[in-house]
Amino acid sequence: MKKLMVLAFLTAVTTTYSDIPLYTTEMTDIEPGLKGIEIEANYLTRQLSDKEQRGIELLEKYTLIETNNSFLNRELEKDNIDRENLFKVGYNRIEINKSDIDSFNLLFGTTIYDDERLGISFNYSKLKDKYQGVKLDGNFYQANFFYNQKDQDGSEVFTTLYLGASDEDNSDVSFKTKFIGFYGKYAKELNSDLNYFTPRLYFEGDMKRIQGKIDTGIEKKKENNDSINAGLGVEAVTEVFLADEVKVDVKAKTGYNHEFMEKRKYKTYDIKKDDFKDNMKAGIEVSVKYKEVLEVYGGYEVRKSLSASNYENVGTVGFKIMF
């Protein structure tokens, strides 16, 4: 599967860029930041308060998929659609509870109309975690086929079909997964008399299946784990210019999410309860951009279970260089 995902990505890039003069005077004449080439690096930490749930190895897969989709969604929300093509190389350092993950990302997108972008993103992650107290090393692969549209009326549609796989093992245990899913988000600016913030209403939905295979040498187990999650919330967005070429964006949000497949989400572990079946989340992000060349940003979010004392802290910092 991983070879197929890499081949699909390379085919899309080479096909579209074959007629683009990357190293001619035409390309060098384009204003800095508008060539459509980016380098990005992020550090993200996600930590649950409940130490017992931290040990559910499959939870790491759900969280890593969600994190990759979130980074992709942010990229397209901030995307300057004036650039016909977009190519990004990224590195993410991700800490999910007990797991330390180094992740590498390639993204390619192209405009199909003035306000629409279509593309593909590929993520490879090096995993280090534990299964029932046993240390495991492995690999994680995820490909996203995405579509994003920004209307002049302030509405935005983001959708992505994603699929991937992971394999982890040591001398005693192997844990493998395959997954496929679909995520979508719709946001709409609201009419308001507020002077400093623009309110936006959003709806999001995510459905996925993760097939988990465990081989302990004594026992082999294979289960399909399913999740259907939907949410809605409100965002407040504002921008302030510190100078002619320096812009500060602030986005605060709050929302509610519900998990519809609680009893099937962790079938591999025979767990029929999800602490975050119903949860509220709130967060803030601040970004500082210099022209269309450099962006530095940071954010914090907390997600609180409505049925248990469990909560999750999410922190992110990163930067992006645009050529």
PDB file of C-alpha atoms in Angstrom:
ATOM      1  CA  MET A   1       0.000   0.000   0.000  1.00  0.00           C
ATOM      2  CA  LYS A   2       2.784   2.435   0.866  1.00  0.00           C
ATOM      3  CA  LYS A   3       4.361   2.002  -2.593  1.00  0.00           C
ATOM      4  CA  LEU A   4       0.990   2.727  -4.202  1.00  0.00           C
ATOM      5  CA  MET A   5       0.545   5.928  -2.149  1.00  0.00           C
ATOM      6  CA  VAL A   6       4.024   7.203  -3.030  1.00  0.00           C
ATOM      7  CA  LEU A   7       3.477   6.406  -6.722  1.00  0.00           C
ATOM      8  CA  ALA A   8       0.148   8.270  -6.737  1.00  0.00           C
ATOM      9  CA  PHE A   9       1.778  11.327  -5.159  1.00  0.00           C
ATOM     10  CA  LEU A  10       4.736  11.394  -7.558  1.00  0.00           C
ATOM     11  CA  THR A  11       2.465  10.902 -10.567  1.00  0.00           C
ATOM     12  CA  ALA A  12       0.259  13.834  -9.550  1.00  0.00           C
ATOM     13  CA  VAL A  13       3.237  16.137  -9.000  1.00  0.00           C
ATOM     14  CA  THR A  14       5.205  15.268 -12.130  1.00  0.00           C
ATOM     15  CA  THR A  15       2.129  15.379 -14.354  1.00  0.00           C
ATOM     16  CA  THR A  16       1.160  18.869 -13.223  1.00  0.00           C
ATOM     17  CA  TYR A  17       4.642  20.361 -12.974  1.00  0.00           C
ATOM     18  CA  SER A  18       5.888  18.937 -16.279  1.00  0.00           C
ATOM     19  CA  ASP A  19       4.968  22.122 -18.163  1.00  0.00           C
ATOM     20  CA  ILE A  20       5.864  24.640 -15.444  1.00  0.00           C
ATOM     21  CA  PRO A  21       9.147  26.528 -15.919  1.00  0.00           C
ATOM     22  CA  LEU A  22      10.529  26.095 -12.412  1.00  0.00           C
ATOM     23  CA  TYR A  23      14.041  27.340 -13.164  1.00  0.00           C
ATOM     24  CA  THR A  24      13.450  29.922 -15.881  1.00  0.00           C
ATOM     25  CA  THR A  25      13.308  33.691 -15.702  1.00  0.00           C
ATOM     26  CA  GLU A  26       9.509  33.404 -15.664  1.00  0.00           C
ATOM     27  CA  MET A  27       9.675  31.649 -12.285  1.00  0.00           C
ATOM     28  CA  THR A  28      12.269  34.010 -10.810  1.00  0.00           C
ATOM     29  CA  ASP A  29      10.129  36.998 -11.743  1.00  0.00           C
ATOM     30  CA  ILE A  30       7.283  35.803  -9.527  1.00  0.00           C
ATOM     31  CA  GLU A  31       6.963  37.773  -6.288  1.00  0.00           C
ATOM     32  CA  PRO A  32       8.511  36.076  -3.214  1.00  0.00           C
ATOM     33  CA  GLY A  33       5.964  33.921  -1.412  1.00  0.00           C
ATOM     34  CA  LEU A  34       3.837  33.343  -4.504  1.00  0.00           C
ATOM     35  CA  LYS A  35       5.837  30.618  -6.256  1.00  0.00           C
ATOM     36  CA  GLY A  36       3.771  27.999  -4.399  1.00  0.00           C
ATOM     37  CA  ILE A  37       6.682  26.261  -2.654  1.00  0.00           C
ATOM     38  CA  GLU A  38       6.680  25.916   1.147  1.00  0.00           C
ATOM     39  CA  ILE A  39       8.794  24.464   3.945  1.00  0.00           C
ATOM     40  CA  GLU A  40       7.076  23.878   7.269  1.00  0.00           C
ATOM     41  CA  ALA A  41       7.964  22.499  10.707  1.00  0.00           C
ATOM     42  CA  ASN A  42       5.662  21.861  13.681  1.00  0.00           C
ATOM     43  CA  TYR A  43       5.824  20.585  17.227  1.00  0.00           C
ATOM     44  CA  LEU A  44       2.582  19.180  18.658  1.00  0.00           C
ATOM     45  CA  THR A  45       1.793  17.548  21.982  1.00  0.00           C
ATOM     46  CA  ARG A  46      -1.460  15.797  22.918  1.00  0.00           C
ATOM     47  CA  GLN A  47      -1.776  14.453  26.455  1.00  0.00           C
ATOM     48  CA  LEU A  48      -4.707  12.734  28.173  1.00  0.00           C
ATOM     49  CA  SER A  49      -5.262  13.219  31.876  1.00  0.00           C
ATOM     50  CA  ASP A  50      -6.368   9.577  32.339  1.00  0.00           C
ATOM     51  CA  LYS A  51      -3.189   7.457  32.542  1.00  0.00           C
ATOM     52  CA  GLU A  52      -5.078   4.191  31.885  1.00  0.00           C
ATOM     53  CA  GLN A  53      -6.421   5.402  28.544  1.00  0.00           C
ATOM     54  CA  ARG A  54      -2.937   6.501  27.536  1.00  0.00           C
ATOM     55  CA  GLY A  55      -2.049   2.800  27.280  1.00  0.00           C
ATOM     56  CA  ILE A  56      -4.602   2.017  24.545  1.00  0.00           C
ATOM     57  CA  GLU A  57      -2.283   1.587  21.565  1.00  0.00           C
ATOM     58  CA  LEU A  58      -5.082   1.995  18.997  1.00  0.00           C
ATOM     59  CA  LEU A  59      -5.853   5.417  20.484  1.00  0.00           C
ATOM     60  CA  GLU A  60      -2.515   6.602  19.114  1.00  0.00           C
ATOM     61  CA  LYS A  61      -3.614   5.665  15.574  1.00  0.00           C
ATOM     62  CA  TYR A  62      -6.919   7.561  15.877  1.00  0.00           C
ATOM     63  CA  THR A  63      -5.080  10.572  17.263  1.00  0.00           C
ATOM     64  CA  LEU A  64      -2.336  10.546  14.624  1.00  0.00           C
ATOM     65  CA  ILE A  65      -4.896  10.351  11.796  1.00  0.00           C
ATOM     66  CA  GLU A  66      -6.833  13.239  13.348  1.00  0.00           C
ATOM     67  CA  THR A  67      -3.626  15.256  13.774  1.00  0.00           C
ATOM     68  CA  ASN A  68      -2.607  14.778  10.127  1.00  0.00           C
ATOM     69  CA  ASN A  69      -6.082  15.816   8.967  1.00  0.00           C
ATOM     70  CA  SER A  70      -5.971  18.856  11.242  1.00  0.00           C
ATOM     71  CA  PHE A  71      -2.602  20.014   9.842  1.00  0.00           C
ATOM     72  CA  LEU A  72      -3.955  19.578   6.306  1.00  0.00           C
ATOM     73  CA  ASN A  73      -7.122  21.526   7.117  1.00  0.00           C
ATOM     74  CA  ARG A  74      -5.070  24.376   8.581  1.00  0.00           C
ATOM     75  CA  GLU A  75      -2.826  24.477   5.515  1.00  0.00           C
ATOM     76  CA  LEU A  76      -5.806  24.969   3.224  1.00  0.00           C
ATOM     77  CA  GLU A  77      -7.560  27.465   5.497  1.00  0.00           C
ATOM     78  CA  LYS A  78      -4.435  29.657   5.320  1.00  0.00           C
ATOM     79  CA  ASP A  79      -3.816  28.922   1.647  1.00  0.00           C
ATOM     80  CA  ASN A  80      -3.303  31.852  -0.724  1.00  0.00           C
ATOM     81  CA  ILE A  81      -5.440  30.708  -3.632  1.00  0.00           C
ATOM     82  CA  ASP A  82      -3.666  33.192  -5.968  1.00  0.00           C
ATOM     83  CA  ARG A  83      -0.918  30.579  -6.299  1.00  0.00           C
ATOM     84  CA  GLU A  84      -1.853  28.184  -9.082  1.00  0.00           C
ATOM     85  CA  ASN A  85       0.141  25.277  -7.673  1.00  0.00           C
ATOM     86  CA  LEU A  86       1.230  24.430  -4.139  1.00  0.00           C
ATOM     87  CA  PHE A  87       4.078  22.139  -3.120  1.00  0.00           C
ATOM     88  CA  LYS A  88       5.019  21.723   0.536  1.00  0.00           C
ATOM     89  CA  VAL A  89       7.670  19.764   2.416  1.00  0.00           C
ATOM     90  CA  GLY A  90       7.057  19.448   6.149  1.00  0.00           C
ATOM     91  CA  TYR A  91       8.421  17.922   9.337  1.00  0.00           C
ATOM     92  CA  ASN A  92       6.347  17.358  12.483  1.00  0.00           C
ATOM     93  CA  ARG A  93       7.519  16.300  15.919  1.00  0.00           C
ATOM     94  CA  ILE A  94       4.464  14.799  17.609  1.00  0.00           C
ATOM     95  CA  GLU A  95       4.078  13.579  21.185  1.00  0.00           C
ATOM     96  CA  ILE A  96       0.890  11.583  21.825  1.00  0.00           C
ATOM     97  CA  ASN A  97       0.707  10.463  25.447  1.00  0.00           C
ATOM     98  CA  LYS A  98       3.510   7.857  25.727  1.00  0.00           C
ATOM     99  CA  SER A  99       4.508   7.962  22.049  1.00  0.00           C
ATOM    100  CA  ASP A 100       7.220  10.079  20.417  1.00  0.00           C
ATOM    101  CA  ILE A 101       6.695  10.412  16.671  1.00  0.00           C
ATOM    102  CA  ASP A 102       8.804  11.923  13.899  1.00  0.00           C
ATOM    103  CA  SER A 103       6.593  12.675  10.915  1.00  0.00           C
ATOM    104  CA  PHE A 104       7.421  13.833   7.390  1.00  0.00           C
ATOM    105  CA  ASN A 105       4.919  15.355   4.977  1.00  0.00           C
ATOM    106  CA  LEU A 106       4.744  16.040   1.234  1.00  0.00           C
ATOM    107  CA  LEU A 107       1.796  17.967  -0.203  1.00  0.00           C
ATOM    108  CA  PHE A 108       0.841  18.943  -3.708  1.00  0.00           C
ATOM    109  CA  GLY A 109      -2.229  20.913  -4.755  1.00  0.00           C
ATOM    110  CA  THR A 110      -3.415  22.778  -7.815  1.00  0.00           C
ATOM    111  CA  THR A 111      -6.273  25.193  -8.491  1.00  0.00           C
ATOM    112  CA  ILE A 112      -9.072  23.908 -10.703  1.00  0.00           C
ATOM    113  CA  TYR A 113     -11.082  27.136 -10.558  1.00  0.00           C
ATOM    114  CA  ASP A 114     -10.343  30.549  -9.025  1.00  0.00           C
ATOM    115  CA  ASP A 115     -11.531  29.486  -5.562  1.00  0.00           C
ATOM    116  CA  GLU A 116     -10.945  25.717  -5.505  1.00  0.00           C
ATOM    117  CA  ARG A 117      -7.877  23.587  -4.808  1.00  0.00           C
ATOM    118  CA  LEU A 118      -7.489  19.871  -5.374  1.00  0.00           C
ATOM    119  CA  GLY A 119      -4.537  17.759  -4.365  1.00  0.00           C
ATOM    120  CA  ILE A 120      -2.810  14.957  -2.506  1.00  0.00           C
ATOM    121  CA  SER A 121      -0.817  14.802   0.728  1.00  0.00           C
ATOM    122  CA  PHE A 122       1.424  11.996   1.943  1.00  0.00           C
ATOM    123  CA  ASN A 123       2.619  11.451   5.534  1.00  0.00           C
ATOM    124  CA  TYR A 124       5.249   9.058   6.819  1.00  0.00           C
ATOM    125  CA  SER A 125       5.788   8.684  10.562  1.00  0.00           C
ATOM    126  CA  LYS A 126       8.374   6.789  12.580  1.00  0.00           C
ATOM    127  CA  LEU A 127       6.648   5.283  15.625  1.00  0.00           C
ATOM    128  CA  LYS A 128       7.945   4.459  19.070  1.00  0.00           C
ATOM    129  CA  ASP A 129       5.323   3.325  21.570  1.00  0.00           C
ATOM    130  CA  LYS A 130       4.148   0.450  23.762  1.00  0.00           C
ATOM    131  CA  TYR A 131       1.603  -2.369  23.524  1.00  0.00           C
ATOM    132  CA  GLN A 132       0.549  -3.617  26.965  1.00  0.00           C
ATOM    133  CA  GLY A 133       3.837  -2.413  28.404  1.00  0.00           C
ATOM    134  CA  VAL A 134       5.978  -3.893  25.601  1.00  0.00           C
ATOM    135  CA  LYS A 135       8.060  -1.426  23.550  1.00  0.00           C
ATOM    136  CA  LEU A 136       7.328  -1.364  19.830  1.00  0.00           C
ATOM    137  CA  ASP A 137       9.000   0.348  16.873  1.00  0.00           C
ATOM    138  CA  GLY A 138       7.372   0.801  13.504  1.00  0.00           C
ATOM    139  CA  ASN A 139       6.116   2.881  10.617  1.00  0.00           C
ATOM    140  CA  PHE A 140       2.908   4.754   9.798  1.00  0.00           C
ATOM    141  CA  TYR A 141       1.738   5.828   6.340  1.00  0.00           C
ATOM    142  CA  GLN A 142      -1.182   8.075   5.430  1.00  0.00           C
ATOM    143  CA  ALA A 143      -2.327   9.520   2.092  1.00  0.00           C
ATOM    144  CA  ASN A 144      -4.974  12.245   1.778  1.00  0.00           C
ATOM    145  CA  PHE A 145      -6.819  13.184  -1.404  1.00  0.00           C
ATOM    146  CA  PHE A 146      -8.297  16.603  -0.685  1.00  0.00           C
ATOM    147  CA  TYR A 147     -10.576  19.321  -2.062  1.00  0.00           C
ATOM    148  CA  ASN A 148     -11.012  22.818  -0.681  1.00  0.00           C
ATOM    149  CA  GLN A 149     -13.231  25.702  -1.794  1.00  0.00           C
ATOM    150  CA  LYS A 150     -13.324  29.280  -0.527  1.00  0.00           C
ATOM    151  CA  ASP A 151     -16.303  31.403  -1.587  1.00  0.00           C
ATOM    152  CA  GLN A 152     -16.361  35.181  -1.611  1.00  0.00           C
ATOM    153  CA  ASP A 153     -19.340  35.126   0.764  1.00  0.00           C
ATOM    154  CA  GLY A 154     -17.058  33.825   3.539  1.00  0.00           C
ATOM    155  CA  SER A 155     -17.978  30.142   3.366  1.00  0.00           C
ATOM    156  CA  GLU A 156     -15.420  27.346   3.064  1.00  0.00           C
ATOM    157  CA  VAL A 157     -15.675  23.625   2.276  1.00  0.00           C
ATOM    158  CA  PHE A 158     -12.888  21.148   3.062  1.00  0.00           C
ATOM    159  CA  THR A 159     -13.094  17.423   2.297  1.00  0.00           C
ATOM    160  CA  THR A 160     -10.524  14.651   2.289  1.00  0.00           C
ATOM    161  CA  LEU A 161     -10.556  10.937   1.562  1.00  0.00           C
ATOM    162  CA  TYR A 162      -7.689   9.272   3.407  1.00  0.00           C
ATOM    163  CA  LEU A 163      -6.192   5.825   3.726  1.00  0.00           C
ATOM    164  CA  GLY A 164      -3.103   4.247   5.135  1.00  0.00           C
ATOM    165  CA  ALA A 165      -1.407   1.564   7.191  1.00  0.00           C
ATOM    166  CA  SER A 166       0.967   0.988  10.085  1.00  0.00           C
ATOM    167  CA  ASP A 167       3.245  -1.830  11.184  1.00  0.00           C
ATOM    168  CA  GLU A 168       4.950  -2.171  14.558  1.00  0.00           C
ATOM    169  CA  ASP A 169       6.759  -5.090  16.137  1.00  0.00           C
ATOM    170  CA  ASN A 170       9.526  -6.467  18.278  1.00  0.00           C
ATOM    171  CA  SER A 171      10.722 -10.012  18.883  1.00  0.00           C
ATOM    172  CA  ASP A 172       7.517 -10.954  20.752  1.00  0.00           C
ATOM    173  CA  VAL A 173       4.588  -8.912  19.399  1.00  0.00           C
ATOM    174  CA  SER A 174       3.489  -7.415  16.085  1.00  0.00           C
ATOM    175  CA  PHE A 175       0.664  -4.909  15.675  1.00  0.00           C
ATOM    176  CA  LYS A 176      -0.516  -3.889  12.208  1.00  0.00           C
ATOM    177  CA  THR A 177      -3.338  -1.680  10.992  1.00  0.00           C
ATOM    178  CA  LYS A 178      -4.993  -0.648   7.743  1.00  0.00           C
ATOM    179  CA  PHE A 179      -7.447   2.218   7.615  1.00  0.00           C
ATOM    180  CA  ILE A 180      -9.671   4.261   5.341  1.00  0.00           C
ATOM    181  CA  GLY A 181     -11.864   7.255   6.120  1.00  0.00           C
ATOM    182  CA  PHE A 182     -13.462  10.501   5.044  1.00  0.00           C
ATOM    183  CA  TYR A 183     -13.413  13.873   6.802  1.00  0.00           C
ATOM    184  CA  GLY A 184     -15.334  17.004   5.884  1.00  0.00           C
ATOM    185  CA  LYS A 185     -15.767  20.488   7.331  1.00  0.00           C
ATOM    186  CA  TYR A 186     -18.030  23.376   6.340  1.00  0.00           C
ATOM    187  CA  ALA A 187     -17.568  26.866   7.780  1.00  0.00           C
ATOM    188  CA  LYS A 188     -19.693  29.942   7.175  1.00  0.00           C
ATOM    189  CA  GLU A 189     -19.188  33.545   8.260  1.00  0.00           C
ATOM    190  CA  LEU A 190     -22.117  34.956  10.231  1.00  0.00           C
ATOM    191  CA  ASN A 191     -23.603  38.401   9.828  1.00  0.00           C
ATOM    192  CA  SER A 192     -22.599  40.369  12.910  1.00  0.00           C
ATOM    193  CA  ASP A 193     -22.221  43.899  14.255  1.00  0.00           C
ATOM    194  CA  LEU A 194     -19.011  42.982  16.065  1.00  0.00           C
ATOM    195  CA  ASN A 195     -16.186  45.363  15.244  1.00  0.00           C
ATOM    196  CA  TYR A 196     -13.160  43.318  16.188  1.00  0.00           C
ATOM    197  CA  PHE A 197     -14.057  39.674  15.457  1.00  0.00           C
ATOM    198  CA  THR A 198     -15.714  37.867  12.571  1.00  0.00           C
ATOM    199  CA  PRO A 199     -17.797  34.943  13.872  1.00  0.00           C
ATOM    200  CA  ARG A 200     -17.976  31.698  11.890  1.00  0.00           C
ATOM    201  CA  LEU A 201     -20.196  28.666  12.363  1.00  0.00           C
ATOM    202  CA  TYR A 202     -18.718  25.293  11.446  1.00  0.00           C
ATOM    203  CA  PHE A 203     -19.875  21.696  11.038  1.00  0.00           C
ATOM    204  CA  GLU A 204     -17.520  18.737  10.764  1.00  0.00           C
ATOM    205  CA  GLY A 205     -17.814  14.999  10.314  1.00  0.00           C
ATOM    206  CA  ASP A 206     -15.340  12.124  10.270  1.00  0.00           C
ATOM    207  CA  MET A 207     -15.935   8.436   9.551  1.00  0.00           C
ATOM    208  CA  LYS A 208     -13.244   5.786   9.450  1.00  0.00           C
ATOM    209  CA  ARG A 209     -12.507   2.081   9.756  1.00  0.00           C
ATOM    210  CA  ILE A 210      -9.256   0.780  11.225  1.00  0.00           C
ATOM    211  CA  GLN A 211      -8.504  -2.915  10.815  1.00  0.00           C
ATOM    212  CA  GLY A 212      -6.190  -4.069  13.590  1.00  0.00           C
ATOM    213  CA  LYS A 213      -4.102  -7.257  13.569  1.00  0.00           C
ATOM    214  CA  ILE A 214      -2.242  -8.459  16.652  1.00  0.00           C
ATOM    215  CA  ASP A 215       0.174 -11.409  16.668  1.00  0.00           C
ATOM    216  CA  THR A 216       1.718 -12.369  20.013  1.00  0.00           C
ATOM    217  CA  GLY A 217       3.228 -15.622  18.751  1.00  0.00           C
ATOM    218  CA  ILE A 218       0.658 -17.503  20.822  1.00  0.00           C
ATOM    219  CA  GLU A 219      -2.506 -15.768  19.680  1.00  0.00           C
ATOM    220  CA  LYS A 220      -3.545 -13.953  16.512  1.00  0.00           C
ATOM    221  CA  LYS A 221      -6.412 -11.471  16.521  1.00  0.00           C
ATOM    222  CA  LYS A 222      -8.009  -9.427  13.755  1.00  0.00           C
ATOM    223  CA  GLU A 223     -10.813  -6.899  14.308  1.00  0.00           C
ATOM    224  CA  ASN A 224     -12.445  -3.988  12.476  1.00  0.00           C
ATOM    225  CA  ASN A 225     -12.693  -0.839  14.573  1.00  0.00           C
ATOM    226  CA  ASP A 226     -15.156   1.845  13.454  1.00  0.00           C
ATOM    227  CA  SER A 227     -15.707   5.500  14.280  1.00  0.00           C
ATOM    228  CA  ILE A 228     -18.291   8.047  13.136  1.00  0.00           C
ATOM    229  CA  ASN A 229     -17.830  11.432  14.749  1.00  0.00           C
ATOM    230  CA  ALA A 230     -19.675  14.694  14.130  1.00  0.00           C
ATOM    231  CA  GLY A 231     -19.372  18.141  15.646  1.00  0.00           C
ATOM    232  CA  LEU A 232     -20.408  21.755  15.427  1.00  0.00           C
ATOM    233  CA  GLY A 233     -19.063  24.939  16.903  1.00  0.00           C
ATOM    234  CA  VAL A 234     -18.274  28.622  16.584  1.00  0.00           C
ATOM    235  CA  GLU A 235     -15.029  30.354  15.632  1.00  0.00           C
ATOM    236  CA  ALA A 236     -14.117  34.013  16.114  1.00  0.00           C
ATOM    237  CA  VAL A 237     -11.441  35.355  13.787  1.00  0.00           C
ATOM    238  CA  THR A 238      -9.654  38.678  13.698  1.00  0.00           C
ATOM    239  CA  GLU A 239      -6.556  40.182  12.098  1.00  0.00           C
ATOM    240  CA  VAL A 240      -4.362  43.093  13.160  1.00  0.00           C
ATOM    241  CA  PHE A 241      -1.593  44.756  11.137  1.00  0.00           C
ATOM    242  CA  LEU A 242       1.434  45.646  13.283  1.00  0.00           C
ATOM    243  CA  ALA A 243       3.075  47.206  10.232  1.00  0.00           C
ATOM    244  CA  ASP A 244       2.422  47.369   6.528  1.00  0.00           C
ATOM    245  CA  GLU A 245       3.949  43.940   6.000  1.00  0.00           C
ATOM    246  CA  VAL A 246       3.320  42.199   9.361  1.00  0.00           C
ATOM    247  CA  LYS A 247      -0.100  40.718  10.093  1.00  0.00           C
ATOM    248  CA  VAL A 248      -1.316  38.995  13.274  1.00  0.00           C
ATOM    249  CA  ASP A 249      -4.228  36.548  13.011  1.00  0.00           C
ATOM    250  CA  VAL A 250      -6.119  35.363  16.090  1.00  0.00           C
ATOM    251  CA  LYS A 251      -8.701  32.567  16.026  1.00  0.00           C
ATOM    252  CA  ALA A 252     -10.652  31.404  19.074  1.00  0.00           C
ATOM    253  CA  LYS A 253     -13.080  28.499  18.882  1.00  0.00           C
ATOM    254  CA  THR A 254     -15.400  26.342  20.928  1.00  0.00           C
ATOM    255  CA  GLY A 255     -17.389  23.309  19.873  1.00  0.00           C
ATOM    256  CA  TYR A 256     -19.140  20.049  20.696  1.00  0.00           C
ATOM    257  CA  ASN A 257     -18.459  16.583  19.229  1.00  0.00           C
ATOM    258  CA  HIS A 258     -20.318  13.276  19.482  1.00  0.00           C
ATOM    259  CA  GLU A 259     -19.040   9.758  18.749  1.00  0.00           C
ATOM    260  CA  PHE A 260     -21.753   7.494  17.261  1.00  0.00           C
ATOM    261  CA  MET A 261     -19.777   4.213  17.264  1.00  0.00           C
ATOM    262  CA  GLU A 262     -18.621   4.064  20.872  1.00  0.00           C
ATOM    263  CA  LYS A 263     -18.952   0.276  21.191  1.00  0.00           C
ATOM    264  CA  ARG A 264     -17.061  -0.439  17.951  1.00  0.00           C
ATOM    265  CA  LYS A 265     -14.257   2.104  18.262  1.00  0.00           C
ATOM    266  CA  TYR A 266     -11.893  -0.136  20.262  1.00  0.00           C
ATOM    267  CA  LYS A 267     -13.070  -3.666  19.341  1.00  0.00           C
ATOM    268  CA  THR A 268      -9.473  -4.863  19.092  1.00  0.00           C
ATOM    269  CA  TYR A 269      -9.263  -4.411  22.884  1.00  0.00           C
ATOM    270  CA  ASP A 270     -12.878  -5.407  23.684  1.00  0.00           C
ATOM    271  CA  ILE A 271     -13.414  -1.902  25.082  1.00  0.00           C
ATOM    272  CA  LYS A 272     -17.009  -0.744  24.695  1.00  0.00           C
ATOM    273  CA  LYS A 273     -16.701   2.664  26.313  1.00  0.00           C
ATOM    274  CA  ASP A 274     -15.193   5.868  24.931  1.00  0.00           C
ATOM    275  CA  ASP A 275     -14.646   8.635  27.477  1.00  0.00           C
ATOM    276  CA  PHE A 276     -14.961  11.192  24.689  1.00  0.00           C
ATOM    277  CA  LYS A 277     -18.266   9.969  23.294  1.00  0.00           C
ATOM    278  CA  ASP A 278     -19.567  13.456  24.122  1.00  0.00           C
ATOM    279  CA  ASN A 279     -17.030  16.221  24.563  1.00  0.00           C
ATOM    280  CA  MET A 280     -16.582  19.965  24.482  1.00  0.00           C
ATOM    281  CA  LYS A 281     -13.472  21.676  23.161  1.00  0.00           C
ATOM    282  CA  ALA A 282     -12.121  25.208  23.262  1.00  0.00           C
ATOM    283  CA  GLY A 283      -8.941  26.677  21.888  1.00  0.00           C
ATOM    284  CA  ILE A 284      -7.046  29.643  20.533  1.00  0.00           C
ATOM    285  CA  GLU A 285      -4.412  30.099  17.818  1.00  0.00           C
ATOM    286  CA  VAL A 286      -2.203  33.115  17.122  1.00  0.00           C
ATOM    287  CA  SER A 287      -0.134  33.490  13.961  1.00  0.00           C
ATOM    288  CA  VAL A 288       2.232  36.224  12.817  1.00  0.00           C
ATOM    289  CA  LYS A 289       2.915  36.526   9.092  1.00  0.00           C
ATOM    290  CA  TYR A 290       5.534  38.654   7.361  1.00  0.00           C
ATOM    291  CA  LYS A 291       4.355  39.398   3.817  1.00  0.00           C
ATOM    292  CA  GLU A 292       3.678  36.051   2.118  1.00  0.00           C
ATOM    293  CA  VAL A 293       7.153  34.851   3.041  1.00  0.00           C
ATOM    294  CA  LEU A 294       7.242  33.771   6.706  1.00  0.00           C
ATOM    295  CA  GLU A 295       4.615  32.664   9.223  1.00  0.00           C
ATOM    296  CA  VAL A 296       5.125  31.745  12.890  1.00  0.00           C
ATOM    297  CA  TYR A 297       2.229  30.405  14.935  1.00  0.00           C
ATOM    298  CA  GLY A 298       1.166  28.719  18.151  1.00  0.00           C
ATOM    299  CA  GLY A 299      -2.044  27.348  19.611  1.00  0.00           C
ATOM    300  CA  TYR A 300      -3.579  25.655  22.616  1.00  0.00           C
ATOM    301  CA  GLU A 301      -6.749  23.576  22.879  1.00  0.00           C
ATOM    302  CA  VAL A 302      -8.424  21.620  25.639  1.00  0.00           C
ATOM    303  CA  ARG A 303     -10.940  18.836  25.025  1.00  0.00           C
ATOM    304  CA  LYS A 304     -13.144  17.833  27.982  1.00  0.00           C
ATOM    305  CA  SER A 305     -15.229  14.680  28.292  1.00  0.00           C
ATOM    306  CA  LEU A 306     -18.855  15.268  29.295  1.00  0.00           C
ATOM    307  CA  SER A 307     -19.253  11.753  30.708  1.00  0.00           C
ATOM    308  CA  ALA A 308     -15.978  11.306  32.612  1.00  0.00           C
ATOM    309  CA  SER A 309     -13.278  13.343  34.342  1.00  0.00           C
ATOM    310  CA  ASN A 310     -10.890  12.714  31.446  1.00  0.00           C
ATOM    311  CA  TYR A 311      -9.621  15.651  29.389  1.00  0.00           C
ATOM    312  CA  GLU A 312      -6.944  16.248  26.741  1.00  0.00           C
ATOM    313  CA  ASN A 313      -4.473  19.107  26.349  1.00  0.00           C
ATOM    314  CA  VAL A 314      -3.254  19.956  22.843  1.00  0.00           C
ATOM    315  CA  GLY A 315      -0.416  22.404  22.208  1.00  0.00           C
ATOM    316  CA  THR A 316       1.130  23.389  18.870  1.00  0.00           C
ATOM    317  CA  VAL A 317       3.945  25.657  17.703  1.00  0.00           C
ATOM    318  CA  GLY A 318       5.334  25.933  14.195  1.00  0.00           C
ATOM    319  CA  PHE A 319       6.693  28.010  11.373  1.00  0.00           C
ATOM    320  CA  LYS A 320       6.353  28.117   7.598  1.00  0.00           C
ATOM    321  CA  ILE A 321       8.644  29.582   4.942  1.00  0.00           C
ATOM    322  CA  MET A 322       7.048  30.408   1.581  1.00  0.00           C
ATOM    323  CA  PHE A 323       8.962  30.904  -1.634  1.00  0.00           C
TER     324      PHE A 323
END
